[in-house]
XYZ file of C-alpha atoms in Angstrom:
568
model
C -7.964 -20.884 11.516
C -4.258 -20.375 11.918
C -3.246 -17.733 14.500
C -0.767 -16.107 12.116
C -3.565 -15.634 9.560
C -5.618 -13.747 12.083
C -2.919 -11.591 13.723
C -0.921 -10.904 10.544
C -3.511 -11.559 7.920
C -2.795 -10.674 4.367
C -5.698 -8.709 3.078
C -6.429 -9.314 -0.629
C -3.868 -7.488 -2.778
C -6.349 -5.112 -4.400
C -5.075 -1.931 -2.720
C -4.065 1.573 -3.849
C -2.827 4.891 -2.420
C -5.466 7.612 -2.481
C -6.132 11.086 -1.208
C -5.924 14.307 -3.151
C -3.198 16.540 -1.875
C -1.153 13.889 -0.171
C 2.352 14.277 -1.604
C 5.680 12.513 -1.036
C 6.434 14.996 1.682
C 3.550 13.982 3.947
C -0.159 14.596 4.567
C -0.417 18.059 2.996
C -4.122 17.696 3.560
C -5.759 15.255 5.917
C -7.572 13.731 2.996
C -11.233 13.733 3.519
C -11.041 14.563 -0.132
C -10.922 12.096 -2.888
C -9.893 13.403 -6.071
C -10.898 4.873 -13.822
C -12.279 2.598 -15.800
C -15.030 0.261 -14.694
C -13.730 -2.743 -12.712
C -15.532 -5.794 -14.104
C -13.508 -8.479 -12.325
C -16.229 -9.499 -9.920
C -14.715 -7.774 -6.901
C -12.580 -10.733 -5.895
C -9.225 -9.926 -7.449
C -7.753 -8.512 -10.616
C -4.767 -8.167 -12.787
C -1.959 -5.687 -12.140
C -2.180 -3.782 -15.400
C -2.341 -0.133 -15.333
C -5.423 1.623 -16.815
C -5.303 4.748 -18.788
C -6.512 6.678 -15.739
C -4.835 5.025 -12.766
C -2.875 2.112 -11.320
C -4.978 -1.000 -10.570
C -4.843 -2.676 -7.214
C -2.224 -5.359 -6.797
C 0.541 -3.444 -8.651
C 3.934 -4.127 -7.085
C 5.174 -1.150 -5.108
C 8.668 0.151 -4.401
C 10.330 3.520 -3.741
C 10.648 5.561 -6.909
C 14.036 4.831 -8.495
C 17.061 6.787 -7.913
C 20.373 6.651 -9.810
C 22.694 3.995 -8.516
C 25.593 5.477 -6.532
C 24.136 9.069 -6.532
C 24.736 11.172 -3.341
C 21.751 11.668 -1.230
C 21.278 15.325 -0.252
C 20.138 15.625 3.373
C 20.100 19.371 3.456
C 16.925 19.901 1.507
C 13.806 21.186 3.079
C 10.527 19.968 1.691
C 7.871 22.571 0.732
C 4.375 21.333 1.097
C 0.895 22.815 0.630
C -1.460 23.294 3.595
C -5.040 23.570 2.272
C -6.861 24.915 5.310
C -6.220 26.740 8.589
C -6.082 24.385 11.641
C -8.440 25.469 14.340
C -5.959 23.931 16.847
C -2.558 22.367 16.631
C -3.710 19.942 19.331
C -4.111 16.499 17.689
C -6.836 15.703 20.155
C -8.839 18.735 19.009
C -9.069 18.096 15.223
C -8.828 15.451 12.550
C -6.551 17.687 10.445
C -3.840 18.297 12.991
C -4.175 14.722 14.400
C -3.369 13.166 11.036
C -0.559 15.591 10.046
C 1.304 15.151 13.426
C 0.557 11.479 13.530
C 2.539 11.052 10.226
C 5.380 13.414 11.241
C 5.804 14.459 14.867
C 4.695 11.270 16.650
C 5.831 7.729 16.569
C 3.737 4.561 16.694
C 4.062 0.885 17.767
C 3.180 -0.381 14.232
C 1.299 0.362 11.027
C -0.421 -1.817 8.499
C 0.251 -1.002 4.816
C -2.589 -1.003 2.411
C -0.952 -3.143 -0.317
C -0.141 -6.239 1.806
C -2.446 -5.937 4.903
C 0.484 -7.322 6.979
C 1.335 -5.368 10.099
C 4.809 -3.760 10.073
C 6.440 -3.010 13.436
C 7.618 0.568 14.064
C 8.674 1.301 17.771
C 7.604 -2.293 18.550
C 10.674 -4.544 18.476
C 8.407 -7.616 18.597
C 4.781 -8.445 19.166
C 3.613 -11.821 20.601
C -0.069 -12.855 20.631
C -0.822 -15.868 22.893
C -4.552 -15.517 22.200
C -7.028 -13.034 20.501
C -7.576 -10.988 23.680
C -3.876 -10.454 24.616
C -0.720 -9.322 22.950
C 2.608 -8.245 24.256
C 4.839 -5.503 22.709
C 8.517 -5.142 23.414
C 9.854 -1.652 22.692
C 12.911 -0.565 20.751
C 15.195 2.195 22.126
C 13.832 5.586 21.367
C 13.905 9.103 22.818
C 11.495 12.042 22.879
C 12.332 15.411 21.277
C 14.612 17.579 23.413
C 11.786 19.907 24.561
C 9.908 20.310 27.817
C 8.458 18.356 29.539
C 10.172 15.218 28.176
C 13.570 16.850 27.522
C 14.944 14.130 25.396
C 14.352 11.204 27.877
C 13.808 7.616 26.743
C 10.355 6.481 25.617
C 9.005 4.090 28.168
C 6.123 1.564 28.312
C 4.325 3.950 30.711
C 4.219 6.562 27.944
C 2.504 4.089 25.522
C 0.081 3.157 28.304
C -0.754 6.813 29.097
C -1.062 7.656 25.385
C -3.504 4.903 24.490
C -5.586 5.325 27.615
C -5.755 9.029 27.098
C -6.654 8.731 23.386
C -9.432 6.288 24.259
C -11.144 9.065 26.287
C -10.972 11.829 23.761
C -14.331 12.961 22.257
C -13.177 15.299 19.546
C -11.045 12.831 17.533
C -12.530 10.405 15.097
C -12.006 7.256 17.051
C -13.521 3.972 15.946
C -15.637 1.829 18.253
C -12.532 -0.299 18.795
C -11.401 2.210 21.457
C -14.595 1.986 23.508
C -15.796 -1.466 22.809
C -12.647 -3.640 22.276
C -9.673 -1.979 23.959
C -9.696 -2.663 27.713
C -6.386 -1.584 29.274
C -2.636 -1.848 29.176
C -0.260 -3.335 31.761
C 3.467 -2.373 31.943
C 5.555 -4.859 33.927
C 8.733 -2.966 32.963
C 9.847 0.003 30.869
C 10.163 -2.022 27.752
C 7.057 -4.238 27.924
C 3.473 -3.225 26.986
C 0.703 -5.864 27.531
C -2.498 -5.089 25.691
C -5.734 -6.582 27.132
C -8.847 -6.522 24.931
C -12.565 -6.867 25.848
C -13.547 -8.525 22.662
C -12.121 -10.165 19.544
C -11.703 -7.763 16.535
C -10.290 -9.079 13.387
C -9.289 -5.484 12.476
C -7.425 -4.660 15.650
C -4.064 -3.797 14.015
C -5.649 -1.748 11.206
C -4.921 2.016 10.829
C -8.463 2.793 11.995
C -8.125 0.952 15.262
C -5.078 0.334 17.405
C -2.854 1.436 14.456
C -4.577 4.773 14.154
C -2.279 7.543 12.901
C -4.095 9.831 15.430
C -5.048 7.831 18.391
C -2.080 5.525 18.569
C 0.439 8.463 18.562
C 2.894 8.057 21.478
C 3.082 11.116 23.702
C 5.174 11.769 26.752
C 3.256 10.482 29.860
C 3.253 14.063 31.275
C 1.400 15.315 28.179
C -0.942 12.345 27.787
C -2.215 13.116 31.312
C -2.811 16.769 30.403
C -3.450 16.963 26.594
C -4.231 20.689 26.884
C -0.380 21.106 26.717
C -0.673 20.515 23.001
C -2.760 23.611 22.473
C 0.538 25.510 22.423
C 3.282 22.993 21.592
C 3.898 19.456 20.449
C 6.496 16.966 21.744
C 6.826 13.518 20.388
C 9.469 11.033 19.337
C 8.787 11.006 15.537
C 10.950 11.799 12.632
C 10.319 15.571 12.826
C 10.169 18.093 15.665
C 7.490 20.769 15.739
C 9.085 24.237 15.364
C 6.391 26.916 14.755
C 3.139 27.919 13.240
C 1.219 31.169 12.439
C -2.270 30.981 13.914
C -2.762 27.422 12.712
C -1.070 27.708 9.403
C 2.398 27.733 7.829
C 3.865 25.104 9.979
C 7.571 24.466 10.240
C 9.094 21.079 11.132
C 12.714 20.118 11.422
C 14.492 16.751 11.353
C 14.887 14.983 14.734
C 18.563 14.015 14.719
C 18.021 11.343 17.411
C 15.244 9.595 15.555
C 15.336 5.872 16.170
C 16.231 5.090 12.567
C 19.766 6.391 12.277
C 20.402 8.580 9.252
C 16.677 9.343 8.638
C 14.763 11.426 7.747
C 16.695 12.649 4.777
C 14.845 15.978 4.731
C 16.187 18.618 6.995
C 12.658 19.754 7.551
C 9.246 20.511 6.048
C 7.756 23.951 5.585
C 4.066 24.106 4.971
C 2.468 27.036 3.079
C -1.214 27.831 3.408
C -2.715 27.920 -0.056
C -6.485 27.467 0.054
C -7.395 28.018 -3.638
C -6.513 25.337 -6.112
C -5.575 27.865 -8.849
C -3.135 29.441 -6.484
C -1.695 26.161 -5.577
C -1.050 25.202 -9.186
C 0.638 28.552 -9.723
C 2.766 27.934 -6.596
C 3.748 24.537 -7.757
C 4.718 25.855 -11.228
C 6.942 28.446 -9.474
C 8.443 25.711 -7.290
C 7.108 27.402 -4.205
C 5.755 24.024 -3.185
C 7.248 20.553 -4.275
C 4.011 18.773 -4.887
C 0.331 19.326 -5.485
C -2.834 17.264 -5.628
C -4.670 17.686 -8.919
C -8.513 17.848 -9.230
C -8.894 16.326 -12.665
C -7.146 15.302 -15.856
C -7.242 18.772 -17.262
C -5.075 20.040 -14.497
C -2.782 17.041 -15.012
C -2.553 17.599 -18.802
C -1.855 21.274 -18.297
C 1.048 20.764 -15.924
C 2.572 18.011 -18.177
C 2.284 20.352 -21.089
C 4.007 23.108 -19.131
C 6.758 21.121 -17.473
C 7.180 17.849 -19.349
C 9.491 15.429 -17.672
C 10.538 17.873 -15.007
C 7.586 16.701 -13.081
C 6.178 13.263 -12.190
C 2.369 12.640 -11.893
C 1.090 9.658 -9.939
C -2.355 8.655 -11.044
C -4.035 6.066 -8.766
C -7.535 4.830 -7.768
C -8.786 6.881 -4.837
C -10.333 5.072 -1.828
C -12.468 8.169 -0.901
C -16.057 7.514 -1.673
C -18.107 10.639 -2.254
C -21.204 10.437 -0.104
C -24.531 12.213 0.050
C -25.806 11.751 3.564
C -29.595 12.264 4.320
C -31.226 11.890 7.693
C -33.034 8.846 8.813
C -35.599 10.540 11.092
C -38.409 13.038 10.581
C -39.598 13.064 7.001
C -36.605 10.884 5.929
C -37.699 8.028 8.267
C -39.859 6.706 5.477
C -37.517 4.316 3.613
C -39.158 5.145 0.357
C -38.029 8.826 0.601
C -34.420 7.674 0.850
C -34.954 5.182 -1.975
C -36.208 8.043 -4.118
C -33.032 10.018 -3.407
C -30.786 7.048 -4.317
C -32.591 6.801 -7.703
C -32.635 10.502 -8.335
C -28.912 10.745 -8.399
C -26.937 10.465 -11.677
C -23.425 9.106 -10.744
C -22.152 9.124 -14.281
C -22.894 12.913 -14.572
C -21.035 13.389 -11.321
C -17.971 11.637 -12.664
C -18.248 13.540 -15.978
C -18.580 16.945 -14.433
C -16.091 16.502 -11.531
C -13.512 14.244 -13.218
C -14.099 14.418 -16.974
C -15.095 10.769 -17.006
C -12.143 9.451 -14.932
C -13.895 7.596 -12.100
C -15.764 4.487 -11.023
C -19.194 3.854 -9.581
C -18.878 2.723 -6.012
C -20.802 1.127 -3.308
C -20.061 1.659 0.378
C -16.711 -0.132 0.137
C -14.733 1.222 -2.798
C -13.434 -0.924 -5.769
C -9.909 -1.046 -4.293
C -10.944 -3.703 -1.802
C -11.853 -7.415 -2.363
C -14.815 -6.715 -0.105
C -16.291 -4.290 -2.644
C -19.417 -5.541 -4.387
C -18.897 -6.707 -8.048
C -19.069 -3.982 -10.573
C -22.147 -5.451 -12.334
C -23.995 -5.545 -9.049
C -23.058 -1.903 -8.316
C -24.510 -0.966 -11.694
C -27.880 -2.565 -10.956
C -28.113 -1.230 -7.283
C -26.068 1.656 -5.854
C -25.336 3.192 -9.278
C -28.805 2.816 -10.712
C -30.551 6.049 -11.751
C -34.261 6.191 -12.491
C -35.885 9.660 -11.949
C -39.272 8.482 -13.046
C -39.372 5.764 -10.337
C -37.851 8.205 -7.904
C -40.690 10.653 -8.386
C -43.215 7.850 -8.029
C -41.738 6.631 -4.751
C -41.574 10.211 -3.299
C -45.072 10.951 -4.321
C -46.395 7.950 -2.415
C -45.039 9.439 0.866
C -45.994 12.490 3.018
C -42.544 14.043 2.492
C -42.721 17.859 2.603
C -41.406 18.984 -0.853
C -42.259 22.603 -0.022
C -39.692 22.825 2.795
C -36.251 24.289 1.859
C -33.730 21.688 3.078
C -30.144 22.493 3.842
C -27.211 20.658 2.221
C -24.040 21.319 4.223
C -20.467 20.881 3.104
C -17.098 21.861 4.475
C -15.011 24.734 3.170
C -12.102 22.626 2.088
C -11.802 23.377 -1.617
C -13.696 23.784 -4.820
C -14.550 20.020 -5.198
C -16.622 20.038 -2.088
C -18.785 22.923 -3.420
C -18.955 21.358 -6.930
C -20.215 17.983 -5.514
C -22.845 19.783 -3.440
C -23.938 21.791 -6.437
C -24.285 18.744 -8.711
C -26.330 16.837 -6.061
C -28.492 19.948 -5.400
C -29.143 20.328 -9.089
C -30.057 16.629 -9.607
C -32.343 16.476 -6.616
C -34.107 19.717 -7.657
C -34.519 18.583 -11.225
C -35.544 14.877 -10.586
C -37.542 15.277 -7.346
C -38.515 18.922 -7.251
C -36.735 19.426 -3.943
C -35.917 22.807 -2.572
C -32.315 22.718 -1.322
C -30.107 25.537 0.076
C -26.312 25.072 -0.017
C -24.660 25.801 3.216
C -20.874 25.958 3.374
C -19.287 25.809 6.787
C -15.872 26.181 8.335
C -14.338 22.660 8.596
C -14.179 22.572 12.380
C -17.803 23.630 12.837
C -18.968 21.315 10.039
C -17.121 18.299 11.476
C -18.025 18.787 15.200
C -21.514 20.143 14.886
C -22.984 19.161 11.561
C -21.484 15.777 10.975
C -20.664 14.399 14.388
C -23.366 16.394 16.059
C -26.046 15.674 13.543
C -27.009 19.262 13.281
C -28.414 19.309 9.740
C -32.031 19.122 8.581
C -31.674 17.509 5.252
C -28.364 16.639 3.569
C -24.617 16.658 4.324
C -22.045 15.801 1.657
C -18.432 14.763 1.847
C -15.909 12.086 0.686
C -14.920 9.515 3.122
C -11.396 9.184 4.392
C -9.050 6.904 2.392
C -9.325 4.081 4.784
C -6.855 1.148 4.706
C -9.407 -1.452 5.669
C -12.936 -2.179 4.358
C -14.523 -2.411 7.723
C -14.276 1.341 8.327
C -16.586 2.010 5.335
C -19.459 0.159 6.884
C -19.135 1.497 10.411
C -21.770 4.118 9.677
C -24.455 1.480 9.854
C -24.161 1.055 13.587
C -26.326 2.802 16.181
C -23.191 4.574 17.474
C -20.196 5.767 15.469
C -16.981 5.983 17.406
C -18.921 6.465 20.691
C -21.356 9.043 19.265
C -24.960 8.605 18.255
C -25.310 7.687 14.590
C -24.662 10.767 12.577
C -27.829 10.348 10.498
C -29.977 9.127 13.362
C -30.131 5.786 11.617
C -30.974 2.797 13.815
C -31.317 -0.648 12.388
C -30.959 -3.669 14.682
C -30.081 -6.124 11.879
C -27.326 -3.986 10.373
C -26.050 -3.004 13.780
C -25.555 -6.608 14.699
C -24.026 -7.702 11.398
C -21.394 -4.944 11.443
C -20.436 -5.920 14.878
C -20.351 -9.563 14.072
C -18.087 -9.263 11.028
C -15.365 -7.916 13.266
C -15.284 -11.298 15.076
C -15.022 -13.417 11.977
C -11.441 -14.637 11.853
C -11.632 -16.480 8.517
C -10.767 -14.054 5.671
C -13.162 -15.452 3.107
C -16.107 -15.686 5.549
C -15.483 -12.135 6.693
C -15.281 -10.889 3.036
C -18.659 -12.467 2.326
C -20.102 -10.894 5.558
C -18.927 -7.446 4.483
C -20.517 -7.816 1.041
C -23.782 -9.009 2.543
C -23.895 -5.933 4.904
C -23.574 -3.746 1.762
C -26.482 -5.460 0.065
C -28.729 -5.113 3.085
C -27.720 -1.484 3.470
C -28.900 -0.915 -0.082
C -32.174 -2.781 0.505
C -32.809 -0.660 3.503
C -31.816 2.565 1.801
C -29.365 3.432 4.437
C -28.907 7.256 4.619
C -25.131 7.205 3.646
C -25.427 7.108 -0.100
C -22.205 6.340 -1.990
C -21.782 7.672 -5.436
C -18.273 7.280 -7.040
C -14.518 7.201 -6.491
C -12.226 9.238 -8.634
C -8.647 9.170 -9.705
C -6.063 10.671 -7.401
C -3.542 12.726 -9.536
C -0.580 14.046 -7.541
C 2.213 15.988 -9.258
C 5.676 16.216 -7.805
C 8.798 17.930 -9.169
C 11.223 15.223 -10.384
C 13.763 16.547 -7.861
C 11.732 15.037 -5.100
C 13.447 11.599 -4.797
C 12.659 8.476 -2.872
C 8.923 8.696 -3.058
C 6.737 5.694 -2.173
C 3.403 5.020 -3.856
C 0.900 2.246 -3.778
C 1.131 1.489 -0.042
C -1.690 3.657 1.191
C -1.112 5.946 4.056
C 1.826 3.870 5.081
C 3.807 5.782 2.469
C 3.431 8.911 4.492
C 5.911 7.595 7.108
C 8.642 7.520 4.372
C 11.912 8.891 5.876
C 13.882 8.558 2.635
C 12.384 11.347 0.606
C 14.997 13.889 -0.290
C 15.478 16.955 -2.560
C 18.009 16.784 -5.378
C 17.939 19.731 -7.707
C 21.282 18.683 -9.110
């Protein structure tokens, strides 16, 4: 296989931006949340036509148009929604803070857009790869924010080395196994040269889940990377914006970094975040122009805003890449595969789409329809999306599963949709299997660290996946360890573990696609405890005065420095 195809491979062009609450101004939520029509193209490509509900993968992308010759206002301050209080501003202490600052305060060597799959250099002036286990990065000129301890000094190779090696040791951030099983070390022969040395070949090295992670690949001053507790009280990076202030983990203020490596950017003078936890309050704040953009939960909210504001607002409707999951355990009473199979068959995904999204959604396997590695729609219908309550009851009755025990179903307090999904799953399992289930809402920090990562739940846990930019991240849950932690569901399967690891080493795109699809088929046959249900449509409304927006490029669009406010 050609080296360029491996190192700068072009993933199939079936890609979309997703993530409810992610506006043109940045990651206003960190997007564990996912907010159309059935895709019947066989999972290997598709046309670029727009559906009634959202944009199909492969649609050409570009910044939203502006009037030729118009003056760009660089005095505007973006007003964005914050959906939950951060337990810590330290990006090493939480997924929420890590993502937000990764897209704003910190710089990165490169990033891989969703729509092309081709790495685009950021701080890296060039990247050379003599072989799959080594690559060399030459740095552009850049400086840190003019705050202690960096005080505006130049970014050096030693900062990159310290940042990557520090991130690899963190236990509280959601690192992929790349950081422990693939990444070895970095050598810095001079201030502008960074030599990466890997322990193993990984076809997804440059993806945003691995070495291009918006969290782990954030470049910190060496002094802070060696003592990350500094970030409990302040943030210093070299990104487009400087951290100014917060109020107990909320209402963040950022200001433009005038010495940003791209001269003239960002166009916004700053971003002010406003804590608005309830969706109804957020919609009201948007209508009052207290915030510039808002993620919409469903088409009724979309239609209501369009009726109120007409062409004064712009609504981007696109396929989400967040797959809503119901996660069981794989030990105790759930160790019997038939129990998990019964739960698969007891769920009614169509009802979930109807109740949560008024019919705007798609059935999904582990890898969502936006990717060529997704299973064909017809196969999803006959497997993952199959609902058969009678067969489910029969399967469960043949086991010794304790139906008299009241099982917990835990979900994070991150908005109405999380509760709604849990209530629907609870109702279906009670009706179709006679299970007793108690809903347990939890603060996000506790839910993430203890219930999900720490596997502290006795029955069920539910959530939407992140909007990953690569298909490999969706099947990582089938390994015995996830990001250096024991499998969240106590699931251990030698065959699946080996297959997931092996697909990362396959350099041929077509062969790797086939391998990812086969893993999904085997996961269904084994009733893996991570049960996918559906993906929805991401509706995001922005006032038309928010100019220069970029859509269709996945999370890459959150690095956009050309957004500006023009109220005319």
